[in-house]
JSON list of C-alpha atoms and ligand atoms in Angstrom, two decimals:
[
{"chain": "A", "resi": 1379, "resn": "MET", "atom": "CA", "xyz": [0.00, 0.00, 0.00]},
{"chain": "A", "resi": 1380, "resn": "MET", "atom": "CA", "xyz": [1.25, 3.44, -0.86]},
{"chain": "A", "resi": 1381, "resn": "PRO", "atom": "CA", "xyz": [1.51, 6.26, 1.66]},
{"chain": "A", "resi": 1382, "resn": "ASP", "atom": "CA", "xyz": [-1.43, 8.62, 1.55]},
{"chain": "A", "resi": 1383, "resn": "GLY", "atom": "CA", "xyz": [0.55, 11.79, 1.06]},
{"chain": "A", "resi": 1384, "resn": "ASN", "atom": "CA", "xyz": [1.53, 12.36, 4.66]},
{"chain": "A", "resi": 1385, "resn": "THR", "atom": "CA", "xyz": [5.24, 13.05, 4.53]},
{"chain": "A", "resi": 1386, "resn": "SER", "atom": "CA", "xyz": [6.01, 12.27, 8.16]},
{"chain": "A", "resi": 1387, "resn": "VAL", "atom": "CA", "xyz": [8.63, 9.61, 8.66]},
{"chain": "A", "resi": 1388, "resn": "PRO", "atom": "CA", "xyz": [7.19, 6.48, 10.26]},
{"chain": "A", "resi": 1389, "resn": "SER", "atom": "CA", "xyz": [8.26, 5.76, 13.79]},
{"chain": "A", "resi": 1390, "resn": "ARG", "atom": "CA", "xyz": [10.39, 2.65, 14.15]},
{"chain": "A", "resi": 1391, "resn": "GLU", "atom": "CA", "xyz": [9.04, 2.07, 17.62]},
{"chain": "A", "resi": 1392, "resn": "PRO", "atom": "CA", "xyz": [7.14, -1.21, 17.61]},
{"chain": "A", "resi": 1393, "resn": "GLY", "atom": "CA", "xyz": [3.52, -1.12, 18.69]},
{"chain": "A", "resi": 1394, "resn": "VAL", "atom": "CA", "xyz": [1.83, -3.35, 21.19]},
{"chain": "A", "resi": 1395, "resn": "LYS", "atom": "CA", "xyz": [1.23, -6.83, 19.86]},
{"chain": "A", "resi": 1396, "resn": "GLY", "atom": "CA", "xyz": [-1.80, -8.95, 20.56]},
{"chain": "A", "resi": 1397, "resn": "ARG", "atom": "CA", "xyz": [-5.46, -8.97, 19.57]},
{"chain": "A", "resi": 1398, "resn": "ASP", "atom": "CA", "xyz": [-5.92, -5.34, 20.54]},
{"chain": "A", "resi": 1399, "resn": "ALA", "atom": "CA", "xyz": [-3.25, -2.68, 20.50]},
{"chain": "A", "resi": 1400, "resn": "VAL", "atom": "CA", "xyz": [-3.20, 0.43, 22.65]},
{"chain": "A", "resi": 1401, "resn": "VAL", "atom": "CA", "xyz": [-1.34, 3.35, 21.15]},
{"chain": "A", "resi": 1402, "resn": "PRO", "atom": "CA", "xyz": [-1.00, 6.94, 22.31]},
{"chain": "A", "resi": 1403, "resn": "ALA", "atom": "CA", "xyz": [-2.87, 9.55, 20.36]},
{"chain": "A", "resi": 1404, "resn": "GLY", "atom": "CA", "xyz": [-0.54, 11.60, 18.25]},
{"chain": "A", "resi": 1405, "resn": "ARG", "atom": "CA", "xyz": [-0.79, 14.20, 15.54]},
{"chain": "A", "resi": 1406, "resn": "GLY", "atom": "CA", "xyz": [1.09, 14.25, 12.28]},
{"chain": "A", "resi": 1407, "resn": "GLN", "atom": "CA", "xyz": [2.98, 11.06, 12.92]},
{"chain": "A", "resi": 1408, "resn": "TRP", "atom": "CA", "xyz": [2.81, 7.40, 12.03]},
{"chain": "A", "resi": 1409, "resn": "LEU", "atom": "CA", "xyz": [2.28, 4.90, 14.80]},
{"chain": "A", "resi": 1410, "resn": "ALA", "atom": "CA", "xyz": [3.41, 1.30, 14.42]},
{"chain": "A", "resi": 1411, "resn": "VAL", "atom": "CA", "xyz": [0.49, -0.83, 15.57]},
{"chain": "A", "resi": 1412, "resn": "CYS", "atom": "CA", "xyz": [1.33, -4.37, 14.49]},
{"chain": "A", "resi": 1413, "resn": "ARG", "atom": "CA", "xyz": [3.01, -6.41, 11.83]},
{"chain": "A", "resi": 1414, "resn": "LEU", "atom": "CA", "xyz": [1.15, -7.44, 8.70]},
{"chain": "A", "resi": 1415, "resn": "ASP", "atom": "CA", "xyz": [1.40, -11.04, 9.88]},
{"chain": "A", "resi": 1416, "resn": "ASP", "atom": "CA", "xyz": [-0.46, -10.09, 13.07]},
{"chain": "A", "resi": 1417, "resn": "LEU", "atom": "CA", "xyz": [-3.54, -9.35, 10.97]},
{"chain": "A", "resi": 1418, "resn": "PRO", "atom": "CA", "xyz": [-5.53, -12.41, 9.96]},
{"chain": "A", "resi": 1419, "resn": "VAL", "atom": "CA", "xyz": [-6.09, -12.77, 6.23]},
{"chain": "A", "resi": 1420, "resn": "GLN", "atom": "CA", "xyz": [-9.64, -11.56, 5.51]},
{"chain": "A", "resi": 1421, "resn": "GLY", "atom": "CA", "xyz": [-9.82, -10.43, 9.10]},
{"chain": "A", "resi": 1422, "resn": "SER", "atom": "CA", "xyz": [-9.19, -7.46, 11.30]},
{"chain": "A", "resi": 1423, "resn": "ARG", "atom": "CA", "xyz": [-7.70, -6.15, 14.48]},
{"chain": "A", "resi": 1424, "resn": "VAL", "atom": "CA", "xyz": [-8.81, -3.36, 16.80]},
{"chain": "A", "resi": 1425, "resn": "VAL", "atom": "CA", "xyz": [-6.46, -0.53, 17.67]},
{"chain": "A", "resi": 1426, "resn": "ARG", "atom": "CA", "xyz": [-7.52, 1.37, 20.76]},
{"chain": "A", "resi": 1427, "resn": "ARG", "atom": "CA", "xyz": [-6.34, 4.97, 21.02]},
{"chain": "A", "resi": 1428, "resn": "PHE", "atom": "CA", "xyz": [-6.32, 7.07, 24.16]},
{"chain": "A", "resi": 1429, "resn": "GLY", "atom": "CA", "xyz": [-9.18, 9.54, 24.01]},
{"chain": "A", "resi": 1430, "resn": "GLN", "atom": "CA", "xyz": [-10.07, 8.54, 20.47]},
{"chain": "A", "resi": 1431, "resn": "ASP", "atom": "CA", "xyz": [-12.45, 6.18, 18.75]},
{"chain": "A", "resi": 1432, "resn": "ASP", "atom": "CA", "xyz": [-11.18, 2.67, 18.16]},
{"chain": "A", "resi": 1433, "resn": "VAL", "atom": "CA", "xyz": [-9.82, 1.88, 14.72]},
{"chain": "A", "resi": 1434, "resn": "ALA", "atom": "CA", "xyz": [-10.51, -1.35, 12.85]},
{"chain": "A", "resi": 1435, "resn": "VAL", "atom": "CA", "xyz": [-7.56, -2.42, 10.70]},
{"chain": "A", "resi": 1436, "resn": "PHE", "atom": "CA", "xyz": [-8.44, -4.91, 7.97]},
{"chain": "A", "resi": 1437, "resn": "ARG", "atom": "CA", "xyz": [-6.36, -7.24, 5.82]},
{"chain": "A", "resi": 1438, "resn": "THR", "atom": "CA", "xyz": [-7.84, -8.51, 2.59]},
{"chain": "A", "resi": 1439, "resn": "HIS", "atom": "CA", "xyz": [-7.20, -11.83, 0.86]},
{"chain": "A", "resi": 1440, "resn": "ASP", "atom": "CA", "xyz": [-4.48, -10.20, -1.26]},
{"chain": "A", "resi": 1441, "resn": "ASP", "atom": "CA", "xyz": [-2.74, -8.51, 1.70]},
{"chain": "A", "resi": 1442, "resn": "ARG", "atom": "CA", "xyz": [-4.12, -5.04, 1.20]},
{"chain": "A", "resi": 1443, "resn": "VAL", "atom": "CA", "xyz": [-4.62, -3.17, 4.47]},
{"chain": "A", "resi": 1444, "resn": "PHE", "atom": "CA", "xyz": [-7.34, -0.64, 5.27]},
{"chain": "A", "resi": 1445, "resn": "ALA", "atom": "CA", "xyz": [-8.35, 1.18, 8.42]},
{"chain": "A", "resi": 1446, "resn": "VAL", "atom": "CA", "xyz": [-11.63, 2.79, 9.42]},
{"chain": "A", "resi": 1447, "resn": "LEU", "atom": "CA", "xyz": [-13.10, 3.87, 12.72]},
{"chain": "A", "resi": 1448, "resn": "ASP", "atom": "CA", "xyz": [-14.64, 0.82, 14.33]},
{"chain": "A", "resi": 1449, "resn": "ARG", "atom": "CA", "xyz": [-18.15, 2.23, 14.03]},
{"chain": "A", "resi": 1450, "resn": "CYS", "atom": "CA", "xyz": [-20.63, 1.33, 11.35]},
{"chain": "A", "resi": 1451, "resn": "PRO", "atom": "CA", "xyz": [-22.22, 4.41, 9.74]},
{"chain": "A", "resi": 1452, "resn": "HIS", "atom": "CA", "xyz": [-25.65, 2.82, 10.29]},
{"chain": "A", "resi": 1453, "resn": "LYS", "atom": "CA", "xyz": [-25.94, 2.45, 14.08]},
{"chain": "A", "resi": 1454, "resn": "GLY", "atom": "CA", "xyz": [-22.36, 2.18, 15.27]},
{"chain": "A", "resi": 1455, "resn": "GLY", "atom": "CA", "xyz": [-21.86, -1.56, 15.02]},
{"chain": "A", "resi": 1456, "resn": "PRO", "atom": "CA", "xyz": [-18.32, -2.93, 15.44]},
{"chain": "A", "resi": 1457, "resn": "LEU", "atom": "CA", "xyz": [-17.02, -3.26, 11.90]},
{"chain": "A", "resi": 1458, "resn": "SER", "atom": "CA", "xyz": [-13.98, -5.11, 13.23]},
{"chain": "A", "resi": 1459, "resn": "GLU", "atom": "CA", "xyz": [-16.30, -8.02, 13.98]},
{"chain": "A", "resi": 1460, "resn": "GLY", "atom": "CA", "xyz": [-17.70, -8.07, 10.46]},
{"chain": "A", "resi": 1461, "resn": "LEU", "atom": "CA", "xyz": [-17.06, -10.45, 7.60]},
{"chain": "A", "resi": 1462, "resn": "VAL", "atom": "CA", "xyz": [-14.31, -9.31, 5.22]},
{"chain": "A", "resi": 1463, "resn": "HIS", "atom": "CA", "xyz": [-14.91, -10.20, 1.56]},
{"chain": "A", "resi": 1464, "resn": "GLY", "atom": "CA", "xyz": [-13.07, -8.73, -1.36]},
{"chain": "A", "resi": 1465, "resn": "MET", "atom": "CA", "xyz": [-12.45, -5.07, -0.54]},
{"chain": "A", "resi": 1466, "resn": "SER", "atom": "CA", "xyz": [-15.51, -4.86, 1.70]},
{"chain": "A", "resi": 1467, "resn": "VAL", "atom": "CA", "xyz": [-16.70, -5.71, 5.18]},
{"chain": "A", "resi": 1468, "resn": "THR", "atom": "CA", "xyz": [-20.23, -6.65, 6.17]},
{"chain": "A", "resi": 1469, "resn": "CYS", "atom": "CA", "xyz": [-21.34, -5.18, 9.47]},
{"chain": "A", "resi": 1470, "resn": "PRO", "atom": "CA", "xyz": [-22.28, -7.89, 11.98]},
{"chain": "A", "resi": 1471, "resn": "LEU", "atom": "CA", "xyz": [-25.36, -6.06, 13.28]},
{"chain": "A", "resi": 1472, "resn": "HIS", "atom": "CA", "xyz": [-27.62, -5.44, 10.30]},
{"chain": "A", "resi": 1473, "resn": "GLY", "atom": "CA", "xyz": [-25.59, -6.46, 7.28]},
{"chain": "A", "resi": 1474, "resn": "TRP", "atom": "CA", "xyz": [-24.59, -3.18, 5.71]},
{"chain": "A", "resi": 1475, "resn": "VAL", "atom": "CA", "xyz": [-21.68, -3.68, 3.32]},
{"chain": "A", "resi": 1476, "resn": "ILE", "atom": "CA", "xyz": [-18.90, -1.10, 3.65]},
{"chain": "A", "resi": 1477, "resn": "ASP", "atom": "CA", "xyz": [-16.35, -0.54, 0.91]},
{"chain": "A", "resi": 1478, "resn": "LEU", "atom": "CA", "xyz": [-12.98, -0.51, 2.65]},
{"chain": "A", "resi": 1479, "resn": "GLU", "atom": "CA", "xyz": [-11.31, 1.65, 0.01]},
{"chain": "A", "resi": 1480, "resn": "THR", "atom": "CA", "xyz": [-13.84, 4.48, 0.23]},
{"chain": "A", "resi": 1481, "resn": "GLY", "atom": "CA", "xyz": [-15.66, 3.85, 3.49]},
{"chain": "A", "resi": 1482, "resn": "GLN", "atom": "CA", "xyz": [-18.96, 4.14, 1.61]},
{"chain": "A", "resi": 1483, "resn": "ALA", "atom": "CA", "xyz": [-21.89, 1.89, 2.33]},
{"chain": "A", "resi": 1484, "resn": "ARG", "atom": "CA", "xyz": [-23.08, -0.13, -0.63]},
{"chain": "A", "resi": 1485, "resn": "ALA", "atom": "CA", "xyz": [-26.40, 1.04, -2.11]},
{"chain": "A", "resi": 1486, "resn": "PRO", "atom": "CA", "xyz": [-29.19, 1.14, -1.34]},
{"chain": "A", "resi": 1487, "resn": "ASP", "atom": "CA", "xyz": [-27.75, 1.96, 2.08]},
{"chain": "A", "resi": 1488, "resn": "GLU", "atom": "CA", "xyz": [-26.23, 5.41, 2.53]},
{"chain": "A", "resi": 1489, "resn": "GLY", "atom": "CA", "xyz": [-23.46, 6.37, 4.89]},
{"chain": "A", "resi": 1490, "resn": "CYS", "atom": "CA", "xyz": [-19.72, 6.43, 5.17]},
{"chain": "A", "resi": 1491, "resn": "ALA", "atom": "CA", "xyz": [-17.29, 4.90, 7.63]},
{"chain": "A", "resi": 1492, "resn": "ARG", "atom": "CA", "xyz": [-14.53, 7.29, 8.57]},
{"chain": "A", "resi": 1493, "resn": "ARG", "atom": "CA", "xyz": [-11.24, 6.11, 7.10]},
{"chain": "A", "resi": 1494, "resn": "VAL", "atom": "CA", "xyz": [-7.90, 6.40, 8.86]},
{"chain": "A", "resi": 1495, "resn": "PRO", "atom": "CA", "xyz": [-4.66, 6.60, 6.85]},
{"chain": "A", "resi": 1496, "resn": "VAL", "atom": "CA", "xyz": [-2.70, 3.37, 7.09]},
{"chain": "A", "resi": 1497, "resn": "ARG", "atom": "CA", "xyz": [0.47, 2.14, 5.47]},
{"chain": "A", "resi": 1498, "resn": "VAL", "atom": "CA", "xyz": [2.56, -1.00, 5.46]},
{"chain": "A", "resi": 1499, "resn": "ASP", "atom": "CA", "xyz": [6.30, -0.49, 5.43]},
{"chain": "A", "resi": 1500, "resn": "ASP", "atom": "CA", "xyz": [8.72, -2.69, 3.52]},
{"chain": "A", "resi": 1501, "resn": "ASP", "atom": "CA", "xyz": [9.73, -4.33, 6.78]},
{"chain": "A", "resi": 1502, "resn": "GLY", "atom": "CA", "xyz": [6.18, -5.55, 7.34]},
{"chain": "A", "resi": 1503, "resn": "TRP", "atom": "CA", "xyz": [5.09, -3.09, 10.03]},
{"chain": "A", "resi": 1504, "resn": "VAL", "atom": "CA", "xyz": [1.62, -1.57, 9.80]},
{"chain": "A", "resi": 1505, "resn": "TYR", "atom": "CA", "xyz": [1.39, 2.13, 10.65]},
{"chain": "A", "resi": 1506, "resn": "LEU", "atom": "CA", "xyz": [-1.62, 4.27, 11.43]},
{"chain": "A", "resi": 1507, "resn": "ALA", "atom": "CA", "xyz": [-1.57, 8.01, 11.06]},
{"chain": "A", "resi": 1508, "resn": "GLY", "atom": "CA", "xyz": [-1.82, 10.04, 14.25]},
{"chain": "A", "resi": 1509, "resn": "SER", "atom": "CA", "xyz": [-5.23, 11.12, 15.43]},
{"chain": "A", "resi": 1510, "resn": "GLY", "atom": "CA", "xyz": [-5.01, 14.48, 13.73]},
{"chain": "A", "resi": 1511, "resn": "SER", "atom": "CA", "xyz": [-4.88, 12.81, 10.33]},
{"chain": "A", "resi": 1512, "resn": "ALA", "atom": "CA", "xyz": [-8.14, 10.88, 10.40]},
{"chain": "A", "resi": 1513, "resn": "ILE", "atom": "CA", "xyz": [-9.93, 11.56, 7.16]},
{"chain": "A", "resi": 1514, "resn": "ASP", "atom": "CA", "xyz": [-13.53, 11.30, 6.10]},
{"chain": "A", "resi": 1515, "resn": "GLY", "atom": "CA", "xyz": [-14.48, 8.59, 3.65]},
{"chain": "A", "resi": 1516, "resn": "ASN", "atom": "CA", "xyz": [-15.93, 11.17, 1.28]},
{"chain": "A", "resi": 1517, "resn": "ALA", "atom": "CA", "xyz": [-12.67, 13.07, 0.99]},
{"chain": "A", "resi": 1518, "resn": "GLU", "atom": "CA", "xyz": [-10.44, 12.25, -1.95]},
{"chain": "B", "resi": 1167, "resn": "FES", "atom": "S1", "xyz": [-25.00, -0.99, 12.78]},
{"chain": "B", "resi": 1167, "resn": "FES", "atom": "FE1", "xyz": [-23.99, -1.76, 11.02]},
{"chain": "B", "resi": 1167, "resn": "FES", "atom": "S2", "xyz": [-25.56, -2.38, 9.70]},
{"chain": "B", "resi": 1167, "resn": "FES", "atom": "FE2", "xyz": [-26.58, -1.55, 11.42]}
]
């Protein structure tokens, strides 16, 4: 995955490993949260941030990584517990399908999950942008 335009140099500090990671909120920096291998294929992992909404980090079948706030745009369901298929996740509560690339709900549903910039470095570490860099799924 390519960087999203943020020119900050990723931190080399390793993040917390395990099912859920806890990382400090930061602005304008990249936070190492796990290694790519820590993410299940066609699965996800929750990153908890101090004073911020949780982030769901997803890995697709072809090792692409996406991150969105762990709140469904419908009624706040935990997207991290949804079924990953292709480039989408199906919310476990009422079945909305969310496009992981855009955050948009698939029609006829309307809504957008808030995306968080994520990158995978050549050494296999997954980085999330600091809290100040969260972007809306409608922004391009
Ligand atoms: S809360 Fe996700 S589909 Fe309803």
